[in-house]
CSV table of C-alpha atoms and ligand atoms in Angstrom, one decimal:
chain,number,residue,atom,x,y,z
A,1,UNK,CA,101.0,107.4,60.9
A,2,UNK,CA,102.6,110.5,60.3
A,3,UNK,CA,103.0,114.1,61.7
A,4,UNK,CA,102.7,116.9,58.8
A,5,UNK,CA,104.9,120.0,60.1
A,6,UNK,CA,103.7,123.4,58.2
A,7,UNK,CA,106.2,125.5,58.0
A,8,UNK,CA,108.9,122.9,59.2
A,9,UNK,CA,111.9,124.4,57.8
A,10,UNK,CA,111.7,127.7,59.6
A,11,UNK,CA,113.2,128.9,63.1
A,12,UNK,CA,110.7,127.0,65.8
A,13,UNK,CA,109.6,124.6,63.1
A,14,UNK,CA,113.4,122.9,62.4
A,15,UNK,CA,114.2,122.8,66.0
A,16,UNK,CA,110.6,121.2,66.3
A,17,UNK,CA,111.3,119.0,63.7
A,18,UNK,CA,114.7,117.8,65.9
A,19,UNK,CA,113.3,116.8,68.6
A,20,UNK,CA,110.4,115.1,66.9
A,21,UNK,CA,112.9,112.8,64.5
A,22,UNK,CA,115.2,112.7,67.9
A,23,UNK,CA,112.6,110.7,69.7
A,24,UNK,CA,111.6,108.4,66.4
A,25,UNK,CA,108.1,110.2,64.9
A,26,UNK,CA,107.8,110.2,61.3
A,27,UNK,CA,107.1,113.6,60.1
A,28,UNK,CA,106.4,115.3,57.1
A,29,UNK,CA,107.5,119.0,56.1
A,30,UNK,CA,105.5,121.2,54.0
A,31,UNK,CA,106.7,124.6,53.5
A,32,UNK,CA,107.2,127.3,50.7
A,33,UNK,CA,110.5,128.2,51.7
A,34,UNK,CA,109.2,131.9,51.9
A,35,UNK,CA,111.0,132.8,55.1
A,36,UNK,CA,113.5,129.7,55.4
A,37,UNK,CA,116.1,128.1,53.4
A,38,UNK,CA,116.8,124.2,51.7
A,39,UNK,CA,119.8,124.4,53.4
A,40,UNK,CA,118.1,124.0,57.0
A,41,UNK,CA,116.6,120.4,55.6
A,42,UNK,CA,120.1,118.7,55.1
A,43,UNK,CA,121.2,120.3,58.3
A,44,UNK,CA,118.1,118.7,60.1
A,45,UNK,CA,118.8,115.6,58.1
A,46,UNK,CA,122.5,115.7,59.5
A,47,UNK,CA,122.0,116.4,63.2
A,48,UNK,CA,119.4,113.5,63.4
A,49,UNK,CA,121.2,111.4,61.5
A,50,UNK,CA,116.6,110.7,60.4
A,51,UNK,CA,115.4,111.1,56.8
A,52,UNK,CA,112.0,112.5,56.3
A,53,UNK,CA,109.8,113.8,53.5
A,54,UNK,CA,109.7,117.1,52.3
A,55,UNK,CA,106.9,119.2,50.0
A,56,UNK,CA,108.0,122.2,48.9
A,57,UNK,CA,103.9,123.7,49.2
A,58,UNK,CA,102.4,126.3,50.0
A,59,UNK,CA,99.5,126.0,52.5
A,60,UNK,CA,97.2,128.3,50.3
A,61,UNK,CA,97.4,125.8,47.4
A,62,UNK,CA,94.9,123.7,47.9
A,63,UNK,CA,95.3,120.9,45.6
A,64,UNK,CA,99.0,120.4,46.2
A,65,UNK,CA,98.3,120.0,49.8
A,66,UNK,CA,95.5,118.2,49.5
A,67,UNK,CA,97.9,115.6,47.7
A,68,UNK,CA,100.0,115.7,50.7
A,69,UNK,CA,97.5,114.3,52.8
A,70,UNK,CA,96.6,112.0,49.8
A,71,UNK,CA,99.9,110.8,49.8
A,72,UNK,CA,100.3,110.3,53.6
A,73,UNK,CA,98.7,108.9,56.2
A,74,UNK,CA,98.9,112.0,58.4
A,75,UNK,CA,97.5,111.9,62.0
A,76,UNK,CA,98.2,115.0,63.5
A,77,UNK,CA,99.6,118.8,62.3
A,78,UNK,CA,101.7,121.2,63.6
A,79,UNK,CA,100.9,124.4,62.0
A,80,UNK,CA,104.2,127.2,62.1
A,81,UNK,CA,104.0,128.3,58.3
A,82,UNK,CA,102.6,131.9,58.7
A,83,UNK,CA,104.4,135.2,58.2
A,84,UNK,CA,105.9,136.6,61.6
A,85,UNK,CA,106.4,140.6,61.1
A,86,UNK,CA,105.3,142.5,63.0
A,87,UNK,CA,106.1,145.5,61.0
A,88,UNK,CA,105.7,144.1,57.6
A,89,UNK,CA,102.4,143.6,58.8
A,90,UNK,CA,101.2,146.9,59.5
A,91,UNK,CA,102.5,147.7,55.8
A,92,UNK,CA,101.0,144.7,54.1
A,93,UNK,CA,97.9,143.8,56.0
A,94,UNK,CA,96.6,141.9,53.0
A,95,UNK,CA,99.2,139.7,52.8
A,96,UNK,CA,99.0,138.5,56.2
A,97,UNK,CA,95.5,137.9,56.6
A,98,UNK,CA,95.7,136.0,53.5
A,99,UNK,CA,98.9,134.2,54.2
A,100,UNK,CA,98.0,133.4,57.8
A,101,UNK,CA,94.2,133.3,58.2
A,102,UNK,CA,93.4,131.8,54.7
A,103,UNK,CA,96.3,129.8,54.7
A,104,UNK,CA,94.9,128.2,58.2
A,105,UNK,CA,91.0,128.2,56.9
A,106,UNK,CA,92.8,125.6,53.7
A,107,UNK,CA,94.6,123.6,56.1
A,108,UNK,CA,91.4,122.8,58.5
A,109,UNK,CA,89.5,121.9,55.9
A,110,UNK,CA,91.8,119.6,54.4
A,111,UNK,CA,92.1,117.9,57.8
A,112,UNK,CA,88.2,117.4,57.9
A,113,UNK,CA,88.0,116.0,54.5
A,114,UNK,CA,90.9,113.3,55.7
A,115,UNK,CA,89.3,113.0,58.8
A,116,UNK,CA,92.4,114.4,60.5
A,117,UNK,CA,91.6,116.2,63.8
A,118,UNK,CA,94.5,117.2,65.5
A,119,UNK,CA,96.7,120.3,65.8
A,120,UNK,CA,98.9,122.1,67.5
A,121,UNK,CA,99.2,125.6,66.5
A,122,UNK,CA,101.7,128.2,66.9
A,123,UNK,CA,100.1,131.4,68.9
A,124,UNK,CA,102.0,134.2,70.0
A,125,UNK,CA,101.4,136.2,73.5
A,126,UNK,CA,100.7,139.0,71.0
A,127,UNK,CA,97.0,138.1,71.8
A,128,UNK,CA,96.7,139.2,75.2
A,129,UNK,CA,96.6,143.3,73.8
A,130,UNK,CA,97.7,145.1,76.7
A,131,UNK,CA,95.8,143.3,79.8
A,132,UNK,CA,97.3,145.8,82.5
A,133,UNK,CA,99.0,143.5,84.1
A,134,UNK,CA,103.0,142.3,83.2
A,135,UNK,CA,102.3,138.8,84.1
A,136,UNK,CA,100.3,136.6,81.3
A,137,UNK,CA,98.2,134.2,82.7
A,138,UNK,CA,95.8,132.0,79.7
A,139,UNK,CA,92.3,133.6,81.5
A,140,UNK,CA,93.0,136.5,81.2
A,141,UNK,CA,91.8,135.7,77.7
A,142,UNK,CA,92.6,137.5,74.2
A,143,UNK,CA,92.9,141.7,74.2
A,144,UNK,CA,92.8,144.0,71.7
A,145,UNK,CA,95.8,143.5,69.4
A,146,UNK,CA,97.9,145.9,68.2
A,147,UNK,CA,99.1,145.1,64.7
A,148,UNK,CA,97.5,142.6,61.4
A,149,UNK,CA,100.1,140.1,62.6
A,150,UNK,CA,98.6,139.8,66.7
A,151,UNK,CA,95.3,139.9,64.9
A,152,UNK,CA,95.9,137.0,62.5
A,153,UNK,CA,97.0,135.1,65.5
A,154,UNK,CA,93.8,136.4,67.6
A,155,UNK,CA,91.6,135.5,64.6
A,156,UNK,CA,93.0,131.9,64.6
A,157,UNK,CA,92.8,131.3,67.6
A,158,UNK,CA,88.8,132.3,67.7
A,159,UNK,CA,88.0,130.1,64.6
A,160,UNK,CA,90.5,126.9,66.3
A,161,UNK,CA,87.8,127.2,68.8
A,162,UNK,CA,84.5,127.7,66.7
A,163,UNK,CA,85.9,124.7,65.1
A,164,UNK,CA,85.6,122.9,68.0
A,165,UNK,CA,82.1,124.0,69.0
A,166,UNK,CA,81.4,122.6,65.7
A,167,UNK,CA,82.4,119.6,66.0
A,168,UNK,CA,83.7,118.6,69.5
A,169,UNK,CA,85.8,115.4,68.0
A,170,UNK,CA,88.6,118.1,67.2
A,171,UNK,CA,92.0,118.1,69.4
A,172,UNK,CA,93.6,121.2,69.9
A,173,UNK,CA,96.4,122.6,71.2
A,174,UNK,CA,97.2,126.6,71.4
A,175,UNK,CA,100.2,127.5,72.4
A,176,UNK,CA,100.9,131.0,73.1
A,177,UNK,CA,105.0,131.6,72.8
A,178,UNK,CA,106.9,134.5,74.3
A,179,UNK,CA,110.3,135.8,73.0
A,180,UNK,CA,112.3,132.3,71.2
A,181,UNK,CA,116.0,132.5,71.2
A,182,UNK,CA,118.8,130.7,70.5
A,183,UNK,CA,119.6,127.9,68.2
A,184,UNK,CA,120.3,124.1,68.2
A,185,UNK,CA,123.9,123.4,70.2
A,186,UNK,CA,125.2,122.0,67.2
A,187,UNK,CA,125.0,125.3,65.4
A,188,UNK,CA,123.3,124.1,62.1
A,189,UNK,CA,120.5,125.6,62.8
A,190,UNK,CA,119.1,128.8,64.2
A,191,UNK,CA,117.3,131.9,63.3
A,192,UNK,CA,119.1,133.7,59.9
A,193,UNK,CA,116.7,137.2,59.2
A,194,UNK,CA,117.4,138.4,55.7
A,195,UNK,CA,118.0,142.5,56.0
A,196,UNK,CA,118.3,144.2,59.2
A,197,UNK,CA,116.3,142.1,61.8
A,198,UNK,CA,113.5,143.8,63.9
A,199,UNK,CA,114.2,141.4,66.9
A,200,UNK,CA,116.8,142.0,69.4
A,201,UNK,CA,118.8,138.3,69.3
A,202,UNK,CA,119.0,138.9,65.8
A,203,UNK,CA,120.2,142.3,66.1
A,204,UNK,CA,122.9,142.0,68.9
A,205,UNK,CA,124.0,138.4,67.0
A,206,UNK,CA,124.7,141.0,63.6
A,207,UNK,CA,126.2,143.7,65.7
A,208,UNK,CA,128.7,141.4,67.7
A,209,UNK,CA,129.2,140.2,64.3
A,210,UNK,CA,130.5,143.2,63.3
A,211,UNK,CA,127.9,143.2,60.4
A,212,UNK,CA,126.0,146.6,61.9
A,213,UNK,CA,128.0,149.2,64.4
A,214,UNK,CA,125.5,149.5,67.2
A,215,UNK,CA,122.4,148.3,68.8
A,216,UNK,CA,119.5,151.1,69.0
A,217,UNK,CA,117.8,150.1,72.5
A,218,UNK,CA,114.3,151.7,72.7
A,219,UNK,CA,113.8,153.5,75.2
A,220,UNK,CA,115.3,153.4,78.8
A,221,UNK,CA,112.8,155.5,80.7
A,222,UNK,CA,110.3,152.3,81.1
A,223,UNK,CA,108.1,151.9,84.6
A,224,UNK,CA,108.3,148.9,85.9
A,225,UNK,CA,111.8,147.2,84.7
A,226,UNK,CA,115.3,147.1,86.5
A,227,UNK,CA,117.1,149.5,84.1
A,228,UNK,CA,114.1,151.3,82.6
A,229,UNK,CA,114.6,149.1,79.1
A,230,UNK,CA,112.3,146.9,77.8
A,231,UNK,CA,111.4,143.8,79.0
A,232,UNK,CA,110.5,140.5,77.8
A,233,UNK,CA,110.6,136.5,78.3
A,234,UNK,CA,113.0,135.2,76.0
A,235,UNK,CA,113.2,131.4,76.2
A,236,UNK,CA,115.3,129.1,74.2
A,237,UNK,CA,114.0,127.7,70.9
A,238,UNK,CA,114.9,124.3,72.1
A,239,UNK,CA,112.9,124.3,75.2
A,240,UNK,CA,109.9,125.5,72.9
A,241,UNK,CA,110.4,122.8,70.5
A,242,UNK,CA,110.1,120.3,73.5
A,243,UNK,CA,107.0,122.5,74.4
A,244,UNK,CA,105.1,121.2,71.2
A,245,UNK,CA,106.4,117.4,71.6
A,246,UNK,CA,104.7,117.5,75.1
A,247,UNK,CA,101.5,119.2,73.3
A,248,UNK,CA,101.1,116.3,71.3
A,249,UNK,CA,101.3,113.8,73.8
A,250,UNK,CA,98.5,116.1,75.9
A,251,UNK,CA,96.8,115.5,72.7
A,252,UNK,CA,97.3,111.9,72.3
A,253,UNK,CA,96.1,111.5,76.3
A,254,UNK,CA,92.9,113.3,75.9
A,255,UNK,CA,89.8,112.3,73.5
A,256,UNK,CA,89.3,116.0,72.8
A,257,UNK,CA,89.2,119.6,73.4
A,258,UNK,CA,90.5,123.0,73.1
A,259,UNK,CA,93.8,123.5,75.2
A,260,UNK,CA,95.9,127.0,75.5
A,261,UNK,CA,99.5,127.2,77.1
A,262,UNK,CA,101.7,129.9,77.8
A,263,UNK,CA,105.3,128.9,76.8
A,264,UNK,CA,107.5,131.2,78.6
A,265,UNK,CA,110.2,130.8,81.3
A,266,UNK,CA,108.1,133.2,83.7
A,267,UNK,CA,111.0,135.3,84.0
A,268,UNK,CA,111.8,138.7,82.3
A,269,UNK,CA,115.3,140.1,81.2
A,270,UNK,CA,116.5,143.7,80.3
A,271,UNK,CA,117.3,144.7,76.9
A,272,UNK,CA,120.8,146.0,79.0
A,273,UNK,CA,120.6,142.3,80.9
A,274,UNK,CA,120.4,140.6,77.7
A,275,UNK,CA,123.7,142.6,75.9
A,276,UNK,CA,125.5,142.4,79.1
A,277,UNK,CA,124.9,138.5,79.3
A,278,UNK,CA,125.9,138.4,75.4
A,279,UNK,CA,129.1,140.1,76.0
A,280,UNK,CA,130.0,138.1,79.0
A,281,UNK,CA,128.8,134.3,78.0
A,282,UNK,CA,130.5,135.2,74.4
A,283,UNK,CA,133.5,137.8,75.1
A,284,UNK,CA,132.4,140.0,72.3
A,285,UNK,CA,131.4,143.9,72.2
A,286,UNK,CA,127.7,144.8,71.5
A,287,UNK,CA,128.3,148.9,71.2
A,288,UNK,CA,124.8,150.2,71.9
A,289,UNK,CA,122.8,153.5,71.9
A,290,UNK,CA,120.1,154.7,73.6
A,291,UNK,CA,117.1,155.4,71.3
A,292,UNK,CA,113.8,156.7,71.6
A,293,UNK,CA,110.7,154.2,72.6
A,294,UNK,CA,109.4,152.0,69.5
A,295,UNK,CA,105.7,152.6,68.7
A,296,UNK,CA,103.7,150.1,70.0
A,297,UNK,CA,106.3,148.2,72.5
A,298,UNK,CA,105.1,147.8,76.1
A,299,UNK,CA,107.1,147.8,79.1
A,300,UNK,CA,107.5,144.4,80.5
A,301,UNK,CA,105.2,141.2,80.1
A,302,UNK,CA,106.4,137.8,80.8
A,303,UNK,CA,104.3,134.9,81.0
A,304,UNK,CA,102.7,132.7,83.8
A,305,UNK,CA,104.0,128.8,82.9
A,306,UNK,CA,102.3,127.4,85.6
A,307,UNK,CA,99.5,125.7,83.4
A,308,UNK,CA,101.9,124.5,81.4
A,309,UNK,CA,103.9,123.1,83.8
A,310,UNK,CA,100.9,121.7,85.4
A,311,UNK,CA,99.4,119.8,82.6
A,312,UNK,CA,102.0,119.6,80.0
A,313,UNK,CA,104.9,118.6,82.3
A,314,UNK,CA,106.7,121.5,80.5
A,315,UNK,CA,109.2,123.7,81.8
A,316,UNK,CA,111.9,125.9,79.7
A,317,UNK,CA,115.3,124.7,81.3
A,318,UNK,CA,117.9,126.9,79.4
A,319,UNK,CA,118.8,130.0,81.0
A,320,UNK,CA,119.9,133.2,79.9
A,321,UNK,CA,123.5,132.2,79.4
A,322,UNK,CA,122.3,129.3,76.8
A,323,UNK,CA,120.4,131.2,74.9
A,324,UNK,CA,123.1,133.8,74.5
A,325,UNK,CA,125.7,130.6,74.1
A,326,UNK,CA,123.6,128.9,71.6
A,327,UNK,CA,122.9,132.1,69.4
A,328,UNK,CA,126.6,133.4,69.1
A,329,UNK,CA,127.6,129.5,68.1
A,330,UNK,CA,125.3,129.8,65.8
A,331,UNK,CA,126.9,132.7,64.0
A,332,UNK,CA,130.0,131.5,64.0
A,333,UNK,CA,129.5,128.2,63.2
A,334,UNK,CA,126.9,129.2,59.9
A,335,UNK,CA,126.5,133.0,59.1
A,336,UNK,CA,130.7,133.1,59.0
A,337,UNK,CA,130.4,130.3,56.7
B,1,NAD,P1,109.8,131.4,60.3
B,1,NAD,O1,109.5,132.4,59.4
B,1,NAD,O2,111.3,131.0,60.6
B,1,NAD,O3,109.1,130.0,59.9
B,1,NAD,C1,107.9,130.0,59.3
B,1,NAD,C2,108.0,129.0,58.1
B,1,NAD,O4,106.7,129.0,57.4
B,1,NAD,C3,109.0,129.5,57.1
B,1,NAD,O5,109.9,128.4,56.8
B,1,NAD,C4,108.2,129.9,55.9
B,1,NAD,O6,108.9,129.7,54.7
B,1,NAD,C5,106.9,129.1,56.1
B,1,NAD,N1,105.7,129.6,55.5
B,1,NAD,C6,105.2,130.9,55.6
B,1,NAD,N2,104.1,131.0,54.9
B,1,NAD,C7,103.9,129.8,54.3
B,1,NAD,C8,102.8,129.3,53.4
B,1,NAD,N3,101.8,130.0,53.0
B,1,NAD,N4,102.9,128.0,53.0
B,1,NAD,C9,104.0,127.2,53.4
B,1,NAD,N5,104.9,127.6,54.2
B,1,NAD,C10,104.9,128.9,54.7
B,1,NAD,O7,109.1,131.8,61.7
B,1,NAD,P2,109.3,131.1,63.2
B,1,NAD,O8,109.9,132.1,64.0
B,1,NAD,O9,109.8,129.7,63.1
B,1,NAD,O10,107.7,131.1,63.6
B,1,NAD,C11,106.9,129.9,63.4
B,1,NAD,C12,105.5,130.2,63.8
B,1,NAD,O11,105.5,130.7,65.2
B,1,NAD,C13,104.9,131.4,63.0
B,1,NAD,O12,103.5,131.0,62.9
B,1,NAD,C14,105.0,132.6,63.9
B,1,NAD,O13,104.0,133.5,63.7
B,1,NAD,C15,104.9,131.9,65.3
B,1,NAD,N6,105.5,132.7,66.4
B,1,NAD,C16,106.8,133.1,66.3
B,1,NAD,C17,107.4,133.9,67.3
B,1,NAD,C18,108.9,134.3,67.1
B,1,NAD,O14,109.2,135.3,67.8
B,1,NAD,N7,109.7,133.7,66.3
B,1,NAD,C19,106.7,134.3,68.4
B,1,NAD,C20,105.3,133.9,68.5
B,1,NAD,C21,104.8,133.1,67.5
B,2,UFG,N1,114.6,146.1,71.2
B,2,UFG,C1,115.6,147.1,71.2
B,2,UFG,N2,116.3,147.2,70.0
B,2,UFG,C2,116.1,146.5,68.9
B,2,UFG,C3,115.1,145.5,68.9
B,2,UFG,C4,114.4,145.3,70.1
B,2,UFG,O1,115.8,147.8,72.1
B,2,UFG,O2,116.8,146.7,67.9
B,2,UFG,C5,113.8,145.9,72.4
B,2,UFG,C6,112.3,146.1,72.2
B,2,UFG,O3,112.0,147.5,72.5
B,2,UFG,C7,111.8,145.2,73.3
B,2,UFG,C8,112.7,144.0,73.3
B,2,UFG,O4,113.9,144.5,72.8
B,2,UFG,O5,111.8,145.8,74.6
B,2,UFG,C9,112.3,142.8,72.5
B,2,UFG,O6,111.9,143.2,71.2
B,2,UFG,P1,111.7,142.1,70.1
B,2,UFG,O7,111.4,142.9,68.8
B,2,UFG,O8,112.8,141.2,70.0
B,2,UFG,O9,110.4,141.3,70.5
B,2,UFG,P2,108.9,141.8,70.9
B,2,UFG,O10,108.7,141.5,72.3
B,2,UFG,O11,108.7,143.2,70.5
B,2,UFG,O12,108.0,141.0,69.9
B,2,UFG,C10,108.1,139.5,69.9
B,2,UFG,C11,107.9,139.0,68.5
B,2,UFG,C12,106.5,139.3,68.0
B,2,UFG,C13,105.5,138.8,68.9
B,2,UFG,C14,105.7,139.3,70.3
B,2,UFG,C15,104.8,138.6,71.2
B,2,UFG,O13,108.8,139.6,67.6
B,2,UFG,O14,106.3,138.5,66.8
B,2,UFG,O15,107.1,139.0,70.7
B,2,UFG,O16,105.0,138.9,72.5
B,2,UFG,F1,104.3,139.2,68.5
């Protein structure tokens, strides 16, 4: 029995993938390589020492997937293959709604027709709009989302759990991730944006890098944070990998049901905390400016990880210094060649 991994070469899904081989599952990768590189999949291959099969597919084609469950005897999914910008997004709306929503829609009913019933999908706390509230607790339900990209997720989410209703022998798993970070210790494999990257890791790790002169940090007139910069729950990609392998065993526990988790630390950092941990953990200069707000970014949120915690057994256990550790290896060890 095997576990198909959509999107598996990406960010979350090779450090997924890690872990997964780490503790002896057999999985399968499909992905189109859209976002992601072949590269990653020898790198996998090499840190786990594992061999594993690989489709080069993409979700929307239904046949050639269709042949990968043909092929395999697959048990359970982990669904990551989805485009993640949020800008691109608001330019492309098409593209995203296909990509993400139909691409999702071809996948579920491929399960069904190989009687497959069990998935873990990758949310975003994107959903939860703008509840009023910093701290994101799972009731406080889905809000109104702010871009095609939250919305995709949103929309997901809504027809994971119509599925459900429909047919209550489903399993799933939503999990709802903050602000990943950071890269596998080895340094093999990590997060590499093509162009200039919207996200602040990515941003600082090409600045220290000498690769752009300065960091723009939006805004520093915020309500409600230390510094009056932004601020969010960044948690380390590892510990969010691990977050999915404990999904699945919740899943393999329980006969059925619809199940939503916050993975967050529960904690919230500065963008002037995170470049001063950067410069410290890595002795490097991050030269920064201070630049007007970004449409659409909220103050602080950071999530509740109690349930979690509770049910999963999950906590993030990287700090602050690890993530910033684990990035900056990762440029030197890869993007320097
Ligand atoms: P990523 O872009 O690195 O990985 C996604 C992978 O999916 C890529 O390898 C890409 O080639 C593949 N893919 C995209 N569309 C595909 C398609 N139609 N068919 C097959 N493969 C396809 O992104 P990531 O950061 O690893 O994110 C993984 C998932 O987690 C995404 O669904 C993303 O929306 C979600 N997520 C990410 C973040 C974040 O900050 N990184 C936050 C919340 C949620
Ligand atoms: N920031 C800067 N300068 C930059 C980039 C970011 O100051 O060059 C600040 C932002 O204003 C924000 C913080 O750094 O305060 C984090 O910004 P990111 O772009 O790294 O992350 P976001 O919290 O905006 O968005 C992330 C993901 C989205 C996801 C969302 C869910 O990128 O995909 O979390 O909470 F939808």
């Amino acid at each position: 029995m095997s576990i198909l991994v959509t999107g598996g070469v990406g960010y979350i899904g090779s450090h997924t993938v890690v872990e997964l081989l780490n503790r002896d599952e057999d999985i399968i990768i499909v992905d189109n390589l859209v976002n992601s590189k072949p590269e990653a999949i020898n790198r996998i291959k090499k840190i786990t020492g594992k061999d594993f099969k690989f489709y080069e597919v993409d979700i929307l084609d239904e046949k050639k997937l269709e042949n990968v469950f043909k092929e395999n005897n697959i048990e359970s999914v982990i669904h990551f293959a989805g485009l993640k910008a949020v800008g691109e997004s608001v330019e492309k709306p098409l593209e995203y709604y296909q990509n993400n929503v139909a691409g999702t829609l071809t996948l579920l009913k491929i399960m069904i027709k190989y009687n497959c019933k069990k998935i873990v999908f990758s949310s975003s706390a994107t959903v939860y709009g703008d509840p009023g509230t910093p701290k994101y607790i799972e009731e406080l339900g889905r809000g109104k989302t702010t871009n095609p990209y939250g919305t995709t997720k949103s929309m997901i989410e809504q027809i994971l759990e119509d599925l459900y209703i429909s047919d209550n022998s489903w399993n799933i798993a939503i999990l709802r991730y903050f602000n990943p970070v950071g890269a596998h210790e080895s340094g093999l494999i990590g997060e590499e944006p093509q162009g200039i990257p919207n996200n602040l890791m990515p941003f600082i790790m090409k600045v220290a890098n000498k690769e752009l002169d300065h960091l723009n940090v939006f805004g520093n007139d915020y309500e409600g944070t230390k510094d009056g910069t932004g601020a969010r729950d960044y948690l380390h990609v590892v510990d969010l990998a691990i977050g999915h392998i404990k999904a699945l065993e919740k899943l393999d526990k329980e006969k059925n049901g619809v199940f939503v988790y916050n993975l967050g630390t529960g904690t919230a950092y500065t963008v002037l905390e995170i470049v001063e941990a950067f410069k410290k953990v890595n002795n490097v200069d991050v030269p920064y400016k201070i630049a007007p707000r970004r449409n659409g970014d909220l103050a602080i949120y950071y999530a509740d990880p109690t349930k979690a915690e509770k049910e999963l057994g999950w906590v993030a256990k990287r700090g602050i210094e690890e993530m910033c550790r684990d990035s900056w290896n990762f440029v030197i060890s890869n993007m320097r060649g």
